[in-house]
Amino acid sequence: MLVQDRAVPKPTKIRRFAEPKNLDFTSWVSENLSRIVISSLLIVTVASFFFLYNTTDTASLLCFHSQSTQSLQPLARPHIKWSSIQVLPDKTSPYSTFLTERWIVVSVTNHPTEELKTLVKIRGWQVLAVGNSMTPKDWSLKGSIFLSLDAQAELGYRVLDHLPYDSFVRKSVGYLFAIHHGAKKIYDADDRVEVIGGDLGKSFDVELVGEDPVLQYSHEDPNRTVVNPYVHFGQRSVWPRGLPLENVGEINHEEYYTEVFGGKQFIQQGVSNGLPDVDSVFYFTRKTTFEAFDVRFDEHAPKVALPQGVMVPVNSFNTLYHSAAFWGLMLPVSVSSMASDVIRGYWGQRLLWELGGYVAVYPPTAHRFDRVEAYPFAEEKDLHVNVGRLIKFLLAWRSGKHSFFETILDLSFAMAEEGFWTEQDLKFTADWLQDLITVGYQQPRLMSLELDRPRAAIGHGDRKEFVPRKLPSVHLGVEETGTVSSEIGNLIRWRKNFGNVVLVMFCSGPVERTALEWRLLYGRVFKTVVILSSQKNSDLYVEEAKQDHIYKHLPKIFDRYSSAEGFLFVEDDTVLNYWNLLQADKTKIWTTDKVSKSWTSVKPTGKSDWFSVQAELVKRTVSTMPAHFQVNYKEAAKNNQEALTVCSSEVFYVPKRYVTDFTELVELVGDMDLHYKVAVPMFFMSMDSPQNYDPVFGSMVYKRKSSSFNSSLSLYSAQAPAVHPWSISSEQDFIKLVGQMAEGDPLLMELV
């Protein structure tokens, strides 16, 4: 399932050199040996570059190029003389004299679909089909305007220098063409969207007239930054592509709404029946067969607006843009295709506030058919990693510029600095804005809004009630009827219990294959998931930490999430069955002191072996402890004072009330080479008596590792609080694990 026509690029043909002259080979070689060597090296170098360029993911190559360039020179902000840009008429295309106000813009890769044939029949709207390098040469559809690659090149737009040949993001050319030819409204569509009722005027507010009030989400909660609009339209367990995965569990309907004057909903996002805009996580985990999705939303639910400070995912296949928001149609080129329209949507929403405009979401406006095609999960990885951080960044961002286009450049520059896109998109933005002026677009005026002023209190009379219907939907092999299903109810309970607990995971395996998967698994339940590894990976937000001294890194995390209720540490060879941790006391220490194979006592030999060295470091540390720590430790160790307590420490929990104690003990250790398997039990014994620990991990499945410790799935038990060991080194291993865990959490369906 592809959001647009997105596919793998075709290899580019490389021209060959001319044939050599007919010379005597032996004499020719002897005379030109040095030239042959140099030429061969040159040819190999050039050929290698072209091979790399044509077989590497374009976005990755662009990102690598950008990062390399930016590491050598600082990011340069474009400076544009807006007054010098001239408005130029279309003198090259066959449609130079054609003008109309309503346009439907689609990207086409294959021959016209049946749905596209219905779009051209919508009265009063002109369909513009934008081709790419994979579009058939003979593409044609009566009633539409088709822009082939050649036709696009003749238009002379600046943005053409930045667009890949094989991507749906070439729609940016189509937007400019439509504006050039009189567009006032642009319906951003997909070539398999069927408009319900065949009339966009019945679905959207095509004409913004009057100031009739529009229902609006409440802005009372300052911590809410993004919403799932599908809840409002009756589908609580479906979420849109681009919603941060940590927000998936927020399925309660609004306690109340407010209202806003209509007329400034310049971006109107429609909901799609059939296959709505969902991400690959939903698509692969919400059904057990190859049956196509056919999700239905409440057509009677009212449209709903987003207040400043609250965002919603916006896509590129069922969205109406009014002319005041045409600047926001630009599709970024340096990010993956699955992220392009989502990032555009969040970027555009933030800028829309500068104009006093807002986004509104509309009840089902289209039906989109699920063709049960492969969905490129890898294309979403940067989306899942970055979208939550992007929203927080956009909400905090401010600009002091005095014109709107300069404000757009300011934000685009800041996003490049923060790594949400590369310098290529900064340059693309500059050319896009200049092209807008060239095609006759008038730059909107900034509104003098005070975004940081205190929000007005919502009085009782300002509250508007609307209770969404609870529509049945079939997914995961589970049918929801009139009430929230038990599976969704469980997810709410887990999230409520652990929603303020930070999960810290150390990955000894390849993080590039597993970091995102762990976040997808545990991020639904915990406040956040912090990934540590021996090697840093900035792209995946993996922090560097030395496993032997992992406890020394924890105080940094404690400080970062100072409001957290507690911190649960786990290694990636241990599986957490979070549904069995609900009864544990979050004010107590959790550790494996009741697991004999994990928590052991070793009597040092007194020689220079590892245990003896560690025992000496423990004695040295204990001798420097304040009285309360020292008394606690010696009381806990009184029955075996000569022994060294060793705990494998694959999993443990530090409640908030012990965070300061833990940090003080880490500082006492200082630079000593005290191993974490010795330091962690020493810390816990110093902070509190073992009899006060919560015994939740006492019944975990625990086996010592062997060379084939993951050869049998019989080790796993959904009734245990945790399982050790379990090896995860690839996406396939993760899929097997999810299949096992689905016994305890049915919302984790098998990915195969």
Coordinates of C-alpha atoms in Angstrom, one line a residue, residues 151-491:
A151 CA 6.5 19.3 -20.3
Q152 CA 7.6 20.0 -16.7
A153 CA 11.1 20.9 -17.9
E154 CA 9.7 23.4 -20.4
L155 CA 8.0 25.4 -17.6
G156 CA 11.4 26.6 -16.3
Y157 CA 10.5 26.6 -12.6
R158 CA 13.4 26.9 -10.1
V159 CA 12.2 23.9 -8.1
L160 CA 12.9 21.5 -11.0
D161 CA 16.6 21.5 -10.0
H162 CA 15.7 19.8 -6.7
L163 CA 13.1 17.2 -7.6
P164 CA 13.9 13.5 -8.0
Y165 CA 12.7 12.1 -11.3
D166 CA 11.0 9.0 -9.8
S167 CA 8.9 10.5 -7.0
F168 CA 5.4 11.7 -6.2
V169 CA 7.0 14.9 -4.8
R170 CA 7.1 16.2 -8.3
K171 CA 3.5 17.3 -7.5
S172 CA 5.2 20.5 -6.4
V173 CA 5.5 21.4 -10.1
G174 CA 1.8 20.7 -10.5
Y175 CA 0.9 23.0 -7.7
L176 CA 2.9 25.8 -9.3
F177 CA 1.3 25.2 -12.7
A178 CA -2.2 25.3 -11.2
I179 CA -1.5 28.6 -9.4
H180 CA 0.0 29.9 -12.6
H181 CA -3.3 29.2 -14.3
G182 CA -5.6 30.9 -11.9
A183 CA -6.0 28.4 -9.0
K184 CA -7.9 29.6 -5.9
K185 CA -8.5 26.1 -4.5
I186 CA -6.4 23.0 -4.9
Y187 CA -7.6 19.6 -3.9
D188 CA -4.5 17.5 -3.2
A189 CA -5.5 14.0 -4.2
D190 CA -4.5 10.4 -4.9
D191 CA -5.2 8.6 -8.1
R192 CA -7.2 6.0 -6.2
V193 CA -9.5 8.4 -4.3
E194 CA -13.2 8.4 -5.1
V195 CA -14.9 11.5 -3.9
I196 CA -18.1 10.6 -2.0
G197 CA -21.1 11.8 -3.9
G198 CA -18.9 13.1 -6.7
D199 CA -19.1 16.6 -5.3
L200 CA -16.3 18.3 -3.4
G201 CA -18.6 21.1 -2.4
K202 CA -20.7 18.7 -0.3
S203 CA -17.6 17.4 1.5
F204 CA -15.5 20.5 2.1
D205 CA -16.0 24.2 2.6
V206 CA -14.9 25.1 -0.9
E207 CA -16.1 28.7 -0.4
L208 CA -15.1 30.4 2.8
V209 CA -18.0 32.8 3.3
G210 CA -19.6 33.9 6.6
E211 CA -18.4 33.3 10.1
D212 CA -20.5 30.4 11.2
P213 CA -18.8 28.8 14.2
V214 CA -16.8 25.6 13.8
L215 CA -16.4 23.1 16.6
Q216 CA -12.9 23.2 17.9
Y217 CA -10.8 20.9 20.2
S218 CA -10.3 22.4 23.6
H219 CA -7.0 24.1 24.3
E220 CA -7.3 23.8 28.1
D221 CA -4.6 21.1 28.5
P222 CA -1.3 22.8 27.7
N223 CA 0.5 19.4 27.6
R224 CA -1.6 18.2 24.7
T225 CA 0.2 19.0 21.4
V226 CA -1.3 16.5 18.9
V227 CA -4.7 14.7 18.5
N228 CA -6.0 11.6 16.7
P229 CA -8.9 12.9 14.7
Y230 CA -10.2 9.4 14.0
V231 CA -11.5 9.2 17.5
H232 CA -13.8 12.2 16.8
F233 CA -15.2 10.4 13.8
G234 CA -16.0 7.2 15.6
Q235 CA -12.9 5.0 15.1
R236 CA -10.9 5.0 18.4
S237 CA -8.5 2.2 17.6
V238 CA -7.4 3.5 14.2
W239 CA -4.7 6.2 14.0
P240 CA -3.4 8.3 11.1
R241 CA 0.1 8.1 9.6
G242 CA 2.2 10.7 11.3
L243 CA 0.7 10.5 14.7
P244 CA 3.5 9.9 17.3
L245 CA 3.3 6.3 18.4
E246 CA 3.3 7.4 22.0
N247 CA -0.1 9.0 21.4
V248 CA -1.7 5.9 19.9
G249 CA -3.2 4.9 23.2
E250 CA -5.0 8.2 23.7
I251 CA -8.5 7.1 22.6
N252 CA -10.8 8.8 25.1
H253 CA -13.3 11.2 23.5
E254 CA -13.2 14.9 24.3
E255 CA -14.7 15.9 27.6
Y256 CA -15.9 19.1 25.8
Y257 CA -15.1 21.2 22.8
T258 CA -15.1 24.9 22.1
E259 CA -15.9 26.9 19.0
V260 CA -14.0 29.2 16.6
F261 CA -15.3 31.5 13.9
G262 CA -15.3 29.9 10.5
G263 CA -13.7 31.4 7.4
K264 CA -10.0 30.7 8.1
Q265 CA -9.9 27.0 7.8
F266 CA -7.4 27.4 4.9
I267 CA -6.2 23.8 5.1
Q268 CA -9.1 21.2 5.2
Q269 CA -8.1 17.6 5.9
G270 CA -10.7 15.0 4.8
V271 CA -11.1 11.6 6.4
S272 CA -11.2 8.6 4.0
N273 CA -13.4 5.6 4.3
G274 CA -12.1 2.2 3.1
L275 CA -8.3 2.5 3.6
P276 CA -7.8 5.6 5.7
D277 CA -4.4 7.2 6.0
V278 CA -2.6 4.8 8.3
D279 CA 1.0 3.9 8.9
S280 CA 2.6 0.5 8.3
V281 CA 2.5 -0.4 12.0
F282 CA -1.3 -0.2 11.8
Y283 CA -1.5 -1.8 8.4
F284 CA 0.6 -4.9 9.3
T285 CA -0.7 -5.4 12.9
R286 CA -4.4 -4.8 12.6
K287 CA -5.5 -7.8 10.6
T288 CA -4.6 -11.5 10.2
T289 CA -5.5 -12.0 6.6
F290 CA -4.9 -10.4 3.2
E291 CA -8.4 -9.1 3.2
A292 CA -8.6 -5.4 2.2
F293 CA -9.3 -2.8 4.9
D294 CA -12.7 -1.2 4.7
V295 CA -12.9 1.2 7.7
R296 CA -15.9 3.4 8.0
F297 CA -16.1 6.7 9.8
D298 CA -19.1 8.7 11.1
E299 CA -20.4 10.8 8.2
H300 CA -22.6 12.7 10.6
A301 CA -19.9 13.9 12.9
P302 CA -19.2 17.7 12.6
K303 CA -16.0 19.0 11.2
V304 CA -13.6 20.0 13.9
A305 CA -10.9 22.7 14.0
L306 CA -7.5 22.7 15.7
P307 CA -6.6 25.5 18.1
Q308 CA -3.1 27.1 18.2
G309 CA -0.8 24.8 20.1
V310 CA -2.5 21.6 19.0
M311 CA -1.6 19.8 15.7
V312 CA -2.9 16.9 13.6
P313 CA -1.4 14.8 10.8
V314 CA -2.1 16.2 7.3
N315 CA -1.6 14.1 4.2
S316 CA -1.3 14.7 0.4
F317 CA -4.2 12.6 -1.0
N318 CA -7.4 14.0 0.5
T319 CA -6.8 17.6 1.5
L320 CA -8.2 20.9 0.2
Y321 CA -6.0 24.0 0.2
H322 CA -7.3 27.5 -0.1
S323 CA -5.1 30.1 -1.8
A324 CA -4.1 31.7 1.6
A325 CA -2.3 28.4 2.3
F326 CA -0.8 27.6 -1.2
W327 CA 2.7 28.3 0.1
G328 CA 2.2 25.2 2.3
L329 CA 1.9 22.8 -0.6
M330 CA 5.6 22.4 -1.0
L331 CA 6.6 18.7 -0.5
P332 CA 10.1 18.3 1.0
V333 CA 12.6 16.3 -1.0
S334 CA 15.4 15.3 1.4
V335 CA 13.2 13.1 3.5
S336 CA 11.6 9.7 2.7
S337 CA 8.5 9.7 0.6
M338 CA 6.4 8.4 3.5
A339 CA 7.5 11.3 5.6
S340 CA 7.3 14.1 3.1
D341 CA 3.6 15.1 3.2
V342 CA 3.5 14.5 7.0
I343 CA 6.4 16.8 7.7
R344 CA 4.9 19.3 5.2
G345 CA 1.7 19.2 7.2
Y346 CA 3.2 19.9 10.6
W347 CA 5.5 22.7 9.1
G348 CA 2.5 24.2 7.3
Q349 CA 0.3 24.1 10.4
R350 CA 2.8 26.0 12.5
L351 CA 3.2 28.7 9.8
L352 CA -0.6 28.9 9.4
W353 CA -0.8 30.3 12.9
E354 CA 1.2 33.3 11.8
L355 CA -1.6 34.2 9.5
G356 CA -4.4 33.6 12.0
G357 CA -5.5 30.5 10.0
Y358 CA -6.1 27.0 11.2
V359 CA -6.5 23.4 10.0
A360 CA -9.9 21.7 10.2
V361 CA -10.7 18.0 9.8
Y362 CA -13.8 16.9 7.9
P363 CA -16.0 13.8 8.0
P364 CA -15.6 11.2 5.3
T365 CA -15.0 13.1 2.0
A366 CA -13.6 10.2 0.0
H367 CA -13.4 6.5 -0.3
R368 CA -9.9 5.0 -0.8
F369 CA -9.5 1.4 -1.9
D370 CA -7.0 -0.9 -0.3
R371 CA -5.2 -2.8 -3.0
V372 CA -3.4 -5.0 -0.4
E373 CA 0.0 -4.0 -1.8
A374 CA 3.4 -4.1 0.0
Y375 CA 3.9 -1.2 2.4
P376 CA 7.5 0.1 2.7
F377 CA 8.0 0.0 6.5
A378 CA 11.6 1.1 6.1
E379 CA 10.4 4.3 4.5
E380 CA 8.7 5.3 7.7
K381 CA 11.6 4.9 10.2
D382 CA 12.7 8.5 10.2
L383 CA 9.0 9.5 10.5
H384 CA 8.5 7.5 13.7
V385 CA 11.8 8.6 15.2
N386 CA 11.4 12.3 14.5
V387 CA 7.7 13.3 14.4
G388 CA 7.3 13.7 18.2
R389 CA 10.4 15.8 18.5
L390 CA 9.4 17.8 15.4
I391 CA 6.0 18.7 17.0
K392 CA 7.7 19.9 20.2
F393 CA 10.2 21.9 18.2
L394 CA 7.5 23.6 16.2
L395 CA 5.5 24.5 19.2
A396 CA 8.5 26.2 20.8
W397 CA 9.8 27.9 17.6
R398 CA 9.4 31.7 17.3
S399 CA 10.5 34.1 14.6
G400 CA 11.1 37.8 14.6
K401 CA 10.8 38.3 10.8
H402 CA 8.5 41.0 9.5
S403 CA 7.3 39.4 6.3
F404 CA 5.7 36.0 5.8
F405 CA 8.0 34.6 3.2
E406 CA 11.0 35.5 5.4
T407 CA 9.3 33.8 8.3
I408 CA 8.9 30.6 6.2
L409 CA 12.6 30.8 5.3
D410 CA 13.4 31.3 9.0
L411 CA 11.5 28.1 10.0
S412 CA 13.0 26.1 7.1
F413 CA 16.5 27.2 8.2
A414 CA 15.8 26.2 11.8
M415 CA 14.5 22.8 10.7
A416 CA 17.6 22.1 8.7
E417 CA 19.8 23.1 11.7
E418 CA 17.8 20.6 13.8
G419 CA 18.1 17.8 11.3
F420 CA 14.4 17.5 10.4
W421 CA 15.4 17.9 6.8
T422 CA 18.7 18.8 5.1
E423 CA 20.1 21.9 3.5
Q424 CA 18.6 20.8 0.2
D425 CA 15.1 21.5 1.5
L426 CA 16.2 24.9 2.7
K427 CA 17.4 25.7 -0.8
F428 CA 14.2 24.1 -2.2
T429 CA 12.1 26.3 0.0
A430 CA 13.9 29.4 -1.2
D431 CA 13.3 28.5 -4.9
W432 CA 9.7 27.4 -4.1
L433 CA 8.9 30.8 -2.7
Q434 CA 10.5 32.6 -5.6
D435 CA 8.6 30.5 -8.0
L436 CA 5.4 31.3 -6.2
I437 CA 6.0 35.0 -6.9
T438 CA 6.9 34.3 -10.5
V439 CA 3.6 32.5 -11.1
G440 CA 1.7 35.5 -9.7
Y441 CA 1.0 34.4 -6.1
Q442 CA 0.6 37.2 -3.6
Q443 CA 2.5 36.8 -0.3
P444 CA 0.1 36.7 2.6
R445 CA 0.4 39.3 5.4
L446 CA 1.6 38.4 8.8
M447 CA -0.9 38.8 11.7
S448 CA 0.4 40.5 14.8
L449 CA -0.5 37.6 17.1
E450 CA 1.0 37.0 20.5
L451 CA 1.5 33.3 20.5
D452 CA 2.9 33.3 24.0
R453 CA 0.1 35.2 25.7
P454 CA -1.9 33.3 28.3
R455 CA -4.8 31.5 26.8
A456 CA -8.3 32.7 27.7
A457 CA -10.0 30.6 30.3
I458 CA -12.8 28.4 29.0
G459 CA -16.0 29.3 30.7
H460 CA -18.9 26.9 31.2
G461 CA -20.9 28.7 28.6
D462 CA -18.1 28.3 26.1
R463 CA -18.1 24.5 26.4
K464 CA -19.7 22.6 23.5
E465 CA -20.6 18.9 23.8
F466 CA -20.3 16.2 21.2
V467 CA -20.0 12.5 22.0
P468 CA -18.5 10.6 19.1
R469 CA -20.2 7.4 18.0
K470 CA -18.5 4.1 18.6
L471 CA -18.5 2.6 15.2
P472 CA -17.8 -1.1 14.8
S473 CA -14.6 -2.0 13.0
V474 CA -13.0 -5.3 12.3
H475 CA -9.2 -5.5 12.6
L476 CA -6.8 -7.7 14.5
G477 CA -9.4 -10.4 14.0
V478 CA -11.3 -8.6 16.8
E479 CA -14.7 -6.9 16.3
E480 CA -15.5 -3.8 18.3
T481 CA -19.2 -3.2 18.9
G482 CA -20.8 -0.7 21.3
T483 CA -18.1 -0.5 23.9
V484 CA -14.4 -0.2 24.0
S485 CA -12.9 -3.6 23.4
S486 CA -11.1 -5.3 26.3
E487 CA -7.8 -5.0 24.4
I488 CA -8.1 -1.3 24.0
G489 CA -9.2 -1.0 27.6
N490 CA -6.1 -2.9 28.7
L491 CA -3.9 -0.6 26.7

